[in-house]
C-alpha atoms as an extended CHARMM CRD file, in Angstrom:
* protein
*
       263  EXT
         1         1  UNK       CA              3.5050000000        8.7740000000       -4.4050000000  PROA      1               0.0000000000
         2         2  UNK       CA              3.9500000000        7.2340000000       -0.6340000000  PROA      2               0.0000000000
         3         3  UNK       CA              7.6610000000        6.3100000000        0.7080000000  PROA      3               0.0000000000
         4         4  UNK       CA              8.5010000000        4.6430000000        3.9540000000  PROA      4               0.0000000000
         5         5  UNK       CA              9.5700000000        7.5420000000        5.7160000000  PROA      5               0.0000000000
         6         6  UNK       CA              6.0940000000        9.3530000000        5.1090000000  PROA      6               0.0000000000
         7         7  UNK       CA              3.6690000000        5.9670000000        5.4200000000  PROA      7               0.0000000000
         8         8  UNK       CA              2.5950000000        5.3360000000        9.2070000000  PROA      8               0.0000000000
         9         9  UNK       CA              3.7200000000        1.8280000000       11.2750000000  PROA      9               0.0000000000
        10        10  UNK       CA              0.9520000000       -0.1280000000       11.1590000000  PROA      10              0.0000000000
        11        11  UNK       CA              0.1330000000       -3.4660000000       13.5990000000  PROA      11              0.0000000000
        12        12  UNK       CA             -1.4490000000       -6.5780000000       12.1850000000  PROA      12              0.0000000000
        13        13  UNK       CA             -2.5560000000       -9.4640000000       14.2630000000  PROA      13              0.0000000000
        14        14  UNK       CA             -2.9040000000      -13.2290000000       12.4600000000  PROA      14              0.0000000000
        15        15  UNK       CA             -5.3630000000      -15.4050000000       14.2500000000  PROA      15              0.0000000000
        16        16  UNK       CA             -4.0890000000      -18.8210000000       12.9790000000  PROA      16              0.0000000000
        17        17  UNK       CA             -7.7250000000      -20.4010000000       12.3500000000  PROA      17              0.0000000000
        18        18  UNK       CA             -6.3610000000      -23.8140000000       14.2500000000  PROA      18              0.0000000000
        19        19  UNK       CA             -6.8140000000      -25.4620000000       17.3870000000  PROA      19              0.0000000000
        20        20  UNK       CA            -10.2010000000      -23.2490000000       18.3740000000  PROA      20              0.0000000000
        21        21  UNK       CA            -14.0520000000      -23.1810000000       17.9860000000  PROA      21              0.0000000000
        22        22  UNK       CA            -15.3110000000      -20.6290000000       15.3720000000  PROA      22              0.0000000000
        23        23  UNK       CA            -16.7810000000      -18.6340000000       18.3870000000  PROA      23              0.0000000000
        24        24  UNK       CA            -13.5950000000      -17.9340000000       20.0080000000  PROA      24              0.0000000000
        25        25  UNK       CA            -11.9580000000      -17.3200000000       16.4500000000  PROA      25              0.0000000000
        26        26  UNK       CA            -14.5870000000      -14.4230000000       16.2230000000  PROA      26              0.0000000000
        27        27  UNK       CA            -14.5380000000      -13.3050000000       19.6600000000  PROA      27              0.0000000000
        28        28  UNK       CA            -10.5720000000      -12.8320000000       18.7320000000  PROA      28              0.0000000000
        29        29  UNK       CA            -11.2520000000      -10.9180000000       16.0680000000  PROA      29              0.0000000000
        30        30  UNK       CA            -13.9250000000       -8.3950000000       17.6250000000  PROA      30              0.0000000000
        31        31  UNK       CA            -11.4090000000       -7.7540000000       20.8300000000  PROA      31              0.0000000000
        32        32  UNK       CA             -8.1750000000       -7.4880000000       18.3780000000  PROA      32              0.0000000000
        33        33  UNK       CA            -10.4780000000       -4.5760000000       16.2900000000  PROA      33              0.0000000000
        34        34  UNK       CA            -11.5260000000       -3.0030000000       19.4830000000  PROA      34              0.0000000000
        35        35  UNK       CA             -7.6160000000       -2.7710000000       20.6460000000  PROA      35              0.0000000000
        36        36  UNK       CA             -6.9970000000       -0.7260000000       17.4910000000  PROA      36              0.0000000000
        37        37  UNK       CA             -4.9620000000       -2.9900000000       15.6130000000  PROA      37              0.0000000000
        38        38  UNK       CA             -4.7410000000       -2.1510000000       11.9970000000  PROA      38              0.0000000000
        39        39  UNK       CA             -5.2150000000       -5.4370000000       10.4380000000  PROA      39              0.0000000000
        40        40  UNK       CA             -6.6040000000       -8.5890000000       10.8920000000  PROA      40              0.0000000000
        41        41  UNK       CA             -4.7020000000      -11.8560000000        9.1000000000  PROA      41              0.0000000000
        42        42  UNK       CA             -5.9450000000      -15.5390000000        9.2830000000  PROA      42              0.0000000000
        43        43  UNK       CA             -3.7820000000      -18.4410000000        6.8300000000  PROA      43              0.0000000000
        44        44  UNK       CA             -5.0920000000      -20.2530000000        4.0220000000  PROA      44              0.0000000000
        45        45  UNK       CA             -4.5240000000      -23.8540000000        4.8950000000  PROA      45              0.0000000000
        46        46  UNK       CA             -6.9110000000      -26.4180000000        5.3870000000  PROA      46              0.0000000000
        47        47  UNK       CA             -5.0470000000      -28.4140000000        8.4370000000  PROA      47              0.0000000000
        48        48  UNK       CA             -3.1510000000      -27.3880000000       11.2590000000  PROA      48              0.0000000000
        49        49  UNK       CA              0.5110000000      -26.4290000000       10.6920000000  PROA      49              0.0000000000
        50        50  UNK       CA              1.7050000000      -26.4720000000       14.5680000000  PROA      50              0.0000000000
        51        51  UNK       CA              0.1090000000      -28.9340000000       17.5670000000  PROA      51              0.0000000000
        52        52  UNK       CA             -2.1650000000      -31.6040000000       16.8510000000  PROA      52              0.0000000000
        53        53  UNK       CA             -1.7930000000      -32.1320000000       13.1390000000  PROA      53              0.0000000000
        54        54  UNK       CA             -5.4280000000      -32.9240000000       12.8920000000  PROA      54              0.0000000000
        55        55  UNK       CA             -6.6970000000      -30.9040000000       15.5990000000  PROA      55              0.0000000000
        56        56  UNK       CA             -9.5250000000      -27.7910000000       15.0390000000  PROA      56              0.0000000000
        57        57  UNK       CA             -9.4970000000      -25.8230000000       11.8190000000  PROA      57              0.0000000000
        58        58  UNK       CA            -11.4680000000      -23.9200000000        9.5130000000  PROA      58              0.0000000000
        59        59  UNK       CA            -10.9750000000      -22.6090000000        5.8460000000  PROA      59              0.0000000000
        60        60  UNK       CA             -9.5260000000      -19.0110000000        5.3760000000  PROA      60              0.0000000000
        61        61  UNK       CA            -12.0420000000      -17.0150000000        3.0520000000  PROA      61              0.0000000000
        62        62  UNK       CA            -15.2230000000      -18.2900000000        4.3850000000  PROA      62              0.0000000000
        63        63  UNK       CA            -13.9130000000      -16.7660000000        7.5880000000  PROA      63              0.0000000000
        64        64  UNK       CA            -12.7500000000      -13.7330000000        6.1930000000  PROA      64              0.0000000000
        65        65  UNK       CA            -16.3130000000      -13.1670000000        4.5200000000  PROA      65              0.0000000000
        66        66  UNK       CA            -17.2540000000      -13.4770000000        8.1450000000  PROA      66              0.0000000000
        67        67  UNK       CA            -14.9760000000      -11.0590000000        9.5080000000  PROA      67              0.0000000000
        68        68  UNK       CA            -15.7730000000       -8.3850000000        7.1430000000  PROA      68              0.0000000000
        69        69  UNK       CA            -19.6460000000       -8.5710000000        7.7120000000  PROA      69              0.0000000000
        70        70  UNK       CA            -18.7220000000       -8.5130000000       11.5800000000  PROA      70              0.0000000000
        71        71  UNK       CA            -16.1140000000       -5.8980000000       11.8580000000  PROA      71              0.0000000000
        72        72  UNK       CA            -16.2810000000       -2.4740000000       10.7390000000  PROA      72              0.0000000000
        73        73  UNK       CA            -12.6030000000       -0.3020000000       10.7750000000  PROA      73              0.0000000000
        74        74  UNK       CA             -9.8200000000       -3.0830000000       10.9120000000  PROA      74              0.0000000000
        75        75  UNK       CA             -8.7620000000       -4.1770000000        7.5620000000  PROA      75              0.0000000000
        76        76  UNK       CA             -8.4750000000       -8.0350000000        6.7790000000  PROA      76              0.0000000000
        77        77  UNK       CA             -6.8740000000      -10.7030000000        4.5530000000  PROA      77              0.0000000000
        78        78  UNK       CA             -5.3430000000      -13.9500000000        4.4180000000  PROA      78              0.0000000000
        79        79  UNK       CA             -1.2660000000      -14.4080000000        4.9140000000  PROA      79              0.0000000000
        80        80  UNK       CA             -1.6230000000      -15.5670000000        2.8440000000  PROA      80              0.0000000000
        81        81  UNK       CA             -3.7890000000      -16.8760000000        0.0560000000  PROA      81              0.0000000000
        82        82  UNK       CA             -2.2570000000      -20.0340000000       -1.6640000000  PROA      82              0.0000000000
        83        83  UNK       CA             -2.6370000000      -19.4210000000       -5.4040000000  PROA      83              0.0000000000
        84        84  UNK       CA             -2.8470000000      -22.7850000000       -6.3050000000  PROA      84              0.0000000000
        85        85  UNK       CA             -6.2930000000      -23.5770000000       -4.3370000000  PROA      85              0.0000000000
        86        86  UNK       CA             -8.7230000000      -21.4260000000       -6.8480000000  PROA      86              0.0000000000
        87        87  UNK       CA             -9.2920000000      -20.4790000000      -10.5410000000  PROA      87              0.0000000000
        88        88  UNK       CA             -7.7440000000      -16.8000000000      -10.4870000000  PROA      88              0.0000000000
        89        89  UNK       CA            -10.7590000000      -15.1360000000      -12.0680000000  PROA      89              0.0000000000
        90        90  UNK       CA            -12.5410000000      -17.1130000000       -8.9330000000  PROA      90              0.0000000000
        91        91  UNK       CA            -10.3290000000      -15.6080000000       -6.5490000000  PROA      91              0.0000000000
        92        92  UNK       CA            -10.8030000000      -11.9020000000       -7.7760000000  PROA      92              0.0000000000
        93        93  UNK       CA            -14.5510000000      -12.5520000000       -7.5530000000  PROA      93              0.0000000000
        94        94  UNK       CA            -14.5700000000      -13.2020000000       -4.1050000000  PROA      94              0.0000000000
        95        95  UNK       CA            -12.0900000000      -10.5180000000       -3.0540000000  PROA      95              0.0000000000
        96        96  UNK       CA            -13.8610000000       -8.5950000000       -4.8680000000  PROA      96              0.0000000000
        97        97  UNK       CA            -17.5280000000       -9.6230000000       -2.9200000000  PROA      97              0.0000000000
        98        98  UNK       CA            -15.3500000000       -9.3350000000        0.0890000000  PROA      98              0.0000000000
        99        99  UNK       CA            -14.0580000000       -5.8100000000       -0.4370000000  PROA      99              0.0000000000
       100       100  UNK       CA            -17.7420000000       -4.6670000000       -0.6240000000  PROA      100             0.0000000000
       101       101  UNK       CA            -18.8840000000       -6.2630000000        2.2310000000  PROA      101             0.0000000000
       102       102  UNK       CA            -16.0560000000       -4.8790000000        3.9030000000  PROA      102             0.0000000000
       103       103  UNK       CA            -16.4070000000       -1.3340000000        3.0140000000  PROA      103             0.0000000000
       104       104  UNK       CA            -13.0810000000       -1.3800000000        1.2170000000  PROA      104             0.0000000000
       105       105  UNK       CA            -11.2190000000       -3.1140000000        3.8570000000  PROA      105             0.0000000000
       106       106  UNK       CA            -10.1770000000       -6.2180000000        1.8340000000  PROA      106             0.0000000000
       107       107  UNK       CA             -6.2570000000       -6.8340000000        1.6720000000  PROA      107             0.0000000000
       108       108  UNK       CA             -5.4280000000       -9.5250000000       -1.3600000000  PROA      108             0.0000000000
       109       109  UNK       CA             -2.3640000000      -11.4870000000        0.7630000000  PROA      109             0.0000000000
       110       110  UNK       CA             -1.2520000000      -14.2590000000       -1.7600000000  PROA      110             0.0000000000
       111       111  UNK       CA              1.4230000000      -16.4910000000       -2.4810000000  PROA      111             0.0000000000
       112       112  UNK       CA              2.4500000000      -19.6900000000       -4.5940000000  PROA      112             0.0000000000
       113       113  UNK       CA              1.4880000000      -22.3420000000       -2.0150000000  PROA      113             0.0000000000
       114       114  UNK       CA              3.8610000000      -24.7790000000        0.0680000000  PROA      114             0.0000000000
       115       115  UNK       CA              2.0710000000      -27.1560000000        2.5640000000  PROA      115             0.0000000000
       116       116  UNK       CA              2.0300000000      -30.2370000000        0.7530000000  PROA      116             0.0000000000
       117       117  UNK       CA             -0.3780000000      -31.8040000000        2.9060000000  PROA      117             0.0000000000
       118       118  UNK       CA             -3.1320000000      -29.3650000000        1.9180000000  PROA      118             0.0000000000
       119       119  UNK       CA             -2.9070000000      -30.4110000000       -1.9670000000  PROA      119             0.0000000000
       120       120  UNK       CA             -2.3160000000      -34.3730000000       -1.7050000000  PROA      120             0.0000000000
       121       121  UNK       CA             -5.7130000000      -34.1640000000        0.7100000000  PROA      121             0.0000000000
       122       122  UNK       CA             -7.8160000000      -31.8390000000       -1.2770000000  PROA      122             0.0000000000
       123       123  UNK       CA             -6.8720000000      -33.1480000000       -4.8330000000  PROA      123             0.0000000000
       124       124  UNK       CA             -4.4680000000      -30.1590000000       -6.2610000000  PROA      124             0.0000000000
       125       125  UNK       CA             -1.1640000000      -30.8830000000       -8.0610000000  PROA      125             0.0000000000
       126       126  UNK       CA              1.7570000000      -29.9000000000       -5.9020000000  PROA      126             0.0000000000
       127       127  UNK       CA              4.3940000000      -29.3270000000       -8.5860000000  PROA      127             0.0000000000
       128       128  UNK       CA              7.2390000000      -27.7870000000       -7.6920000000  PROA      128             0.0000000000
       129       129  UNK       CA              8.7700000000      -24.4100000000       -6.4370000000  PROA      129             0.0000000000
       130       130  UNK       CA              8.9470000000      -23.1650000000       -9.4740000000  PROA      130             0.0000000000
       131       131  UNK       CA              5.7070000000      -24.6320000000      -11.1730000000  PROA      131             0.0000000000
       132       132  UNK       CA              3.9200000000      -23.0120000000       -8.3680000000  PROA      132             0.0000000000
       133       133  UNK       CA              6.0010000000      -19.2480000000       -9.0730000000  PROA      133             0.0000000000
       134       134  UNK       CA              5.1140000000      -19.7820000000      -12.6350000000  PROA      134             0.0000000000
       135       135  UNK       CA              1.3280000000      -19.9980000000      -11.9490000000  PROA      135             0.0000000000
       136       136  UNK       CA              1.1790000000      -17.1980000000       -9.3940000000  PROA      136             0.0000000000
       137       137  UNK       CA              3.2150000000      -15.0660000000      -12.0470000000  PROA      137             0.0000000000
       138       138  UNK       CA              0.7470000000      -16.2230000000      -14.8880000000  PROA      138             0.0000000000
       139       139  UNK       CA             -2.2820000000      -15.6210000000      -12.7850000000  PROA      139             0.0000000000
       140       140  UNK       CA             -2.2530000000      -12.2550000000      -11.2260000000  PROA      140             0.0000000000
       141       141  UNK       CA             -2.5300000000      -10.6080000000      -14.4370000000  PROA      141             0.0000000000
       142       142  UNK       CA             -6.0000000000      -12.6590000000      -14.8060000000  PROA      142             0.0000000000
       143       143  UNK       CA             -6.5780000000      -11.6480000000      -11.2810000000  PROA      143             0.0000000000
       144       144  UNK       CA             -6.1390000000       -7.7390000000      -11.9630000000  PROA      144             0.0000000000
       145       145  UNK       CA             -8.1620000000       -8.0080000000      -15.3160000000  PROA      145             0.0000000000
       146       146  UNK       CA            -11.1030000000       -9.5350000000      -13.9580000000  PROA      146             0.0000000000
       147       147  UNK       CA            -11.0350000000       -6.7040000000      -11.3410000000  PROA      147             0.0000000000
       148       148  UNK       CA            -11.2320000000       -4.3000000000      -14.2670000000  PROA      148             0.0000000000
       149       149  UNK       CA            -14.1820000000       -6.2170000000      -15.7810000000  PROA      149             0.0000000000
       150       150  UNK       CA            -16.7060000000       -7.2630000000      -13.0950000000  PROA      150             0.0000000000
       151       151  UNK       CA            -19.5930000000       -5.3540000000      -11.8810000000  PROA      151             0.0000000000
       152       152  UNK       CA            -19.7850000000       -3.6330000000       -9.8490000000  PROA      152             0.0000000000
       153       153  UNK       CA            -16.0990000000       -3.4730000000       -9.6910000000  PROA      153             0.0000000000
       154       154  UNK       CA            -13.9040000000       -3.3680000000       -6.6580000000  PROA      154             0.0000000000
       155       155  UNK       CA            -14.5920000000        0.0490000000       -3.9610000000  PROA      155             0.0000000000
       156       156  UNK       CA            -11.1430000000        0.6050000000       -4.4200000000  PROA      156             0.0000000000
       157       157  UNK       CA             -7.6160000000       -0.6260000000       -5.9810000000  PROA      157             0.0000000000
       158       158  UNK       CA             -7.5330000000       -3.6090000000       -3.5890000000  PROA      158             0.0000000000
       159       159  UNK       CA             -4.0480000000       -3.9020000000       -2.1830000000  PROA      159             0.0000000000
       160       160  UNK       CA             -1.8440000000       -6.8420000000       -3.4060000000  PROA      160             0.0000000000
       161       161  UNK       CA              0.1530000000       -8.3760000000       -0.6100000000  PROA      161             0.0000000000
       162       162  UNK       CA              2.3320000000      -11.1350000000       -2.0830000000  PROA      162             0.0000000000
       163       163  UNK       CA              4.7070000000      -13.0250000000        0.6050000000  PROA      163             0.0000000000
       164       164  UNK       CA              7.7030000000      -14.9780000000        0.1250000000  PROA      164             0.0000000000
       165       165  UNK       CA             11.3220000000      -13.9550000000       -0.3870000000  PROA      165             0.0000000000
       166       166  UNK       CA             12.8300000000      -15.8560000000       -3.2400000000  PROA      166             0.0000000000
       167       167  UNK       CA             14.9790000000      -13.6910000000       -5.5120000000  PROA      167             0.0000000000
       168       168  UNK       CA             15.0990000000      -15.0980000000       -8.8950000000  PROA      168             0.0000000000
       169       169  UNK       CA             10.9720000000      -15.2710000000       -9.0740000000  PROA      169             0.0000000000
       170       170  UNK       CA              8.9840000000      -14.1950000000       -5.6820000000  PROA      170             0.0000000000
       171       171  UNK       CA             10.8850000000      -10.6700000000       -5.8010000000  PROA      171             0.0000000000
       172       172  UNK       CA             10.2620000000      -10.0270000000       -9.7390000000  PROA      172             0.0000000000
       173       173  UNK       CA              6.4630000000      -11.1620000000       -8.9700000000  PROA      173             0.0000000000
       174       174  UNK       CA              6.6870000000       -8.4710000000       -6.0920000000  PROA      174             0.0000000000
       175       175  UNK       CA              8.0170000000       -5.5150000000       -8.3230000000  PROA      175             0.0000000000
       176       176  UNK       CA              5.5330000000       -6.4310000000      -10.7870000000  PROA      176             0.0000000000
       177       177  UNK       CA              2.3110000000       -6.7280000000       -8.6780000000  PROA      177             0.0000000000
       178       178  UNK       CA              2.5500000000       -6.1710000000       -5.0520000000  PROA      178             0.0000000000
       179       179  UNK       CA              1.2070000000       -2.9190000000       -3.1970000000  PROA      179             0.0000000000
       180       180  UNK       CA              2.8240000000       -5.1940000000        0.2520000000  PROA      180             0.0000000000
       181       181  UNK       CA              5.7030000000       -7.4140000000        0.0180000000  PROA      181             0.0000000000
       182       182  UNK       CA              5.7700000000       -9.9310000000        3.3990000000  PROA      182             0.0000000000
       183       183  UNK       CA              8.7500000000      -11.8060000000        4.5820000000  PROA      183             0.0000000000
       184       184  UNK       CA              9.8700000000      -13.2320000000        8.0380000000  PROA      184             0.0000000000
       185       185  UNK       CA             13.4230000000      -11.8700000000        7.3680000000  PROA      185             0.0000000000
       186       186  UNK       CA             15.8030000000      -10.6780000000        9.7300000000  PROA      186             0.0000000000
       187       187  UNK       CA             17.1810000000       -7.2220000000        9.8250000000  PROA      187             0.0000000000
       188       188  UNK       CA             20.5120000000       -8.2570000000        7.9490000000  PROA      188             0.0000000000
       189       189  UNK       CA             18.5080000000      -10.6240000000        5.7480000000  PROA      189             0.0000000000
       190       190  UNK       CA             15.9430000000       -7.9400000000        4.8580000000  PROA      190             0.0000000000
       191       191  UNK       CA             18.7190000000       -5.4310000000        4.1020000000  PROA      191             0.0000000000
       192       192  UNK       CA             19.8020000000       -7.9790000000        1.7500000000  PROA      192             0.0000000000
       193       193  UNK       CA             16.5410000000       -8.8980000000        0.3010000000  PROA      193             0.0000000000
       194       194  UNK       CA             15.4400000000       -4.7850000000       -0.5990000000  PROA      194             0.0000000000
       195       195  UNK       CA             18.4280000000       -4.2670000000       -2.5310000000  PROA      195             0.0000000000
       196       196  UNK       CA             17.6250000000       -7.5850000000       -4.8360000000  PROA      196             0.0000000000
       197       197  UNK       CA             13.8590000000       -6.1120000000       -5.1270000000  PROA      197             0.0000000000
       198       198  UNK       CA             15.2230000000       -2.6840000000       -6.0120000000  PROA      198             0.0000000000
       199       199  UNK       CA             16.5830000000       -4.2760000000       -8.6330000000  PROA      199             0.0000000000
       200       200  UNK       CA             13.9290000000       -5.7670000000       -9.7100000000  PROA      200             0.0000000000
       201       201  UNK       CA             11.7730000000       -2.6660000000       -9.2900000000  PROA      201             0.0000000000
       202       202  UNK       CA             14.4820000000       -0.9230000000      -11.8900000000  PROA      202             0.0000000000
       203       203  UNK       CA             14.0740000000       -3.8920000000      -14.3420000000  PROA      203             0.0000000000
       204       204  UNK       CA             10.5960000000       -3.4840000000      -14.8060000000  PROA      204             0.0000000000
       205       205  UNK       CA             10.0240000000        0.3830000000      -13.7960000000  PROA      205             0.0000000000
       206       206  UNK       CA              8.5360000000        0.3890000000      -10.6620000000  PROA      206             0.0000000000
       207       207  UNK       CA              9.7960000000        2.9510000000       -7.4250000000  PROA      207             0.0000000000
       208       208  UNK       CA             10.5560000000        0.8890000000       -4.5960000000  PROA      208             0.0000000000
       209       209  UNK       CA              9.2420000000        3.3280000000       -2.5180000000  PROA      209             0.0000000000
       210       210  UNK       CA              5.6860000000        2.4580000000       -3.7540000000  PROA      210             0.0000000000
       211       211  UNK       CA              5.4990000000       -0.9410000000       -1.8250000000  PROA      211             0.0000000000
       212       212  UNK       CA              5.1500000000       -1.4480000000        1.9640000000  PROA      212             0.0000000000
       213       213  UNK       CA              7.4240000000       -3.5610000000        3.5030000000  PROA      213             0.0000000000
       214       214  UNK       CA              5.5420000000       -5.9570000000        5.7850000000  PROA      214             0.0000000000
       215       215  UNK       CA              7.3490000000       -8.3960000000        8.3750000000  PROA      215             0.0000000000
       216       216  UNK       CA              6.5630000000      -10.8120000000       11.3770000000  PROA      216             0.0000000000
       217       217  UNK       CA              6.5740000000       -9.6900000000       15.0810000000  PROA      217             0.0000000000
       218       218  UNK       CA              6.6200000000      -13.0910000000       16.4240000000  PROA      218             0.0000000000
       219       219  UNK       CA             10.0130000000      -13.9150000000       18.4830000000  PROA      219             0.0000000000
       220       220  UNK       CA             11.1800000000      -10.3960000000       17.5780000000  PROA      220             0.0000000000
       221       221  UNK       CA             12.7520000000       -8.0980000000       20.2970000000  PROA      221             0.0000000000
       222       222  UNK       CA             11.5620000000       -4.4930000000       19.9580000000  PROA      222             0.0000000000
       223       223  UNK       CA             15.6150000000       -3.5970000000       19.2030000000  PROA      223             0.0000000000
       224       224  UNK       CA             14.9780000000       -6.2220000000       16.0920000000  PROA      224             0.0000000000
       225       225  UNK       CA             11.9070000000       -4.3880000000       15.1850000000  PROA      225             0.0000000000
       226       226  UNK       CA             13.4610000000       -1.1650000000       15.6320000000  PROA      226             0.0000000000
       227       227  UNK       CA             16.0900000000       -2.0610000000       12.8420000000  PROA      227             0.0000000000
       228       228  UNK       CA             13.4380000000       -3.5930000000       10.7020000000  PROA      228             0.0000000000
       229       229  UNK       CA             11.7200000000       -0.2510000000       10.7250000000  PROA      229             0.0000000000
       230       230  UNK       CA             14.8440000000        1.7410000000       10.2760000000  PROA      230             0.0000000000
       231       231  UNK       CA             15.3300000000       -0.6450000000        7.0730000000  PROA      231             0.0000000000
       232       232  UNK       CA             11.8690000000        0.6750000000        5.9990000000  PROA      232             0.0000000000
       233       233  UNK       CA              9.2960000000       -2.0040000000        7.2650000000  PROA      233             0.0000000000
       234       234  UNK       CA              5.8370000000       -0.5460000000        8.4260000000  PROA      234             0.0000000000
       235       235  UNK       CA              3.5670000000       -3.3350000000        8.7640000000  PROA      235             0.0000000000
       236       236  UNK       CA              4.4300000000       -5.4760000000       11.6770000000  PROA      236             0.0000000000
       237       237  UNK       CA              2.1970000000       -8.7030000000       12.0620000000  PROA      237             0.0000000000
       238       238  UNK       CA              2.0600000000      -10.9260000000       15.4250000000  PROA      238             0.0000000000
       239       239  UNK       CA              1.2580000000      -14.4160000000       14.9050000000  PROA      239             0.0000000000
       240       240  UNK       CA             -1.0240000000      -15.7710000000       17.1750000000  PROA      240             0.0000000000
       241       241  UNK       CA             -2.8250000000      -19.3540000000       17.5140000000  PROA      241             0.0000000000
       242       242  UNK       CA             -5.7940000000      -20.9930000000       19.0240000000  PROA      242             0.0000000000
       243       243  UNK       CA             -7.0960000000      -22.6890000000       21.4930000000  PROA      243             0.0000000000
       244       244  UNK       CA             -6.2370000000      -19.4290000000       23.3770000000  PROA      244             0.0000000000
       245       245  UNK       CA             -5.4680000000      -16.2550000000       21.4360000000  PROA      245             0.0000000000
       246       246  UNK       CA             -3.2050000000      -14.5630000000       23.5990000000  PROA      246             0.0000000000
       247       247  UNK       CA             -3.8650000000      -11.1470000000       22.5360000000  PROA      247             0.0000000000
       248       248  UNK       CA             -2.1840000000       -9.3970000000       25.5660000000  PROA      248             0.0000000000
       249       249  UNK       CA              0.9010000000       -9.7520000000       23.5840000000  PROA      249             0.0000000000
       250       250  UNK       CA             -0.2690000000       -6.7740000000       21.3850000000  PROA      250             0.0000000000
       251       251  UNK       CA             -0.6790000000       -4.4290000000       23.5910000000  PROA      251             0.0000000000
       252       252  UNK       CA              3.0310000000       -3.6820000000       23.9190000000  PROA      252             0.0000000000
       253       253  UNK       CA              3.5240000000       -3.6340000000       20.0620000000  PROA      253             0.0000000000
       254       254  UNK       CA              0.3030000000       -1.0960000000       19.4690000000  PROA      254             0.0000000000
       255       255  UNK       CA              2.1310000000        1.1730000000       21.9910000000  PROA      255             0.0000000000
       256       256  UNK       CA              5.5030000000        0.8450000000       20.1810000000  PROA      256             0.0000000000
       257       257  UNK       CA              3.2690000000        1.5780000000       16.9670000000  PROA      257             0.0000000000
       258       258  UNK       CA              2.0540000000        5.0050000000       18.5600000000  PROA      258             0.0000000000
       259       259  UNK       CA              5.5120000000        5.7980000000       19.6380000000  PROA      259             0.0000000000
       260       260  UNK       CA              6.8630000000        5.5570000000       16.4440000000  PROA      260             0.0000000000
       261       261  UNK       CA              3.6240000000        7.0440000000       14.8260000000  PROA      261             0.0000000000
       262       262  UNK       CA              4.3340000000       10.0670000000       17.0280000000  PROA      262             0.0000000000
       263       263  UNK       CA              7.5560000000       11.0980000000       16.0730000000  PROA      263             0.0000000000
């Protein structure tokens, strides 16, 4: 069993697929890998979340498939997939396929969805926060069952990353299914949420130490990152957006990672 104390710090880069030509995105992930970043993420939306709302934008899963073929060492996934946009069995098959393309480097990041414009313009039922979370809870067992029945099976136990911090439903789903839990919590909030998550883990018979704690670096100081580290966070992701991905922002955080892992 892996505990936070023995788990190494990892640095992720989330390359938001907005406001950039695909060639720029492709070059950015190549540079991110060459720099020694541990994980490359994108996100699962159909329109930009910042800047011109009708600016350039590309679809998540097809990008991930291209990245899987293009790269050789970095792990990759969405931060996060929207469960509402694709049948759960299809999601499982797509994830298994990218797992094979990448040689076992795919992370299945998922969540219940929240961006209403995506739903409205692509014809999905937006529902409510509660109904979307209920659908995620219902679909994850189907995804796991499909992985167990596919031929060929995944190359490894595909890590499941779940994003979100809702205490009544999301953290219960995390306790039941996640290998990685991602949130945007401040240190004080993370400390509280970890207590809630530990309670859910006790209820479902799970050890909290099995779950890697993931958080966002954008806007954080080193002091805040140190506090998050002390609370057990080990995957730290820096969000970057087109049209020009400012990859120099990763350099200091990669050095910070190396310092933590050298202790």
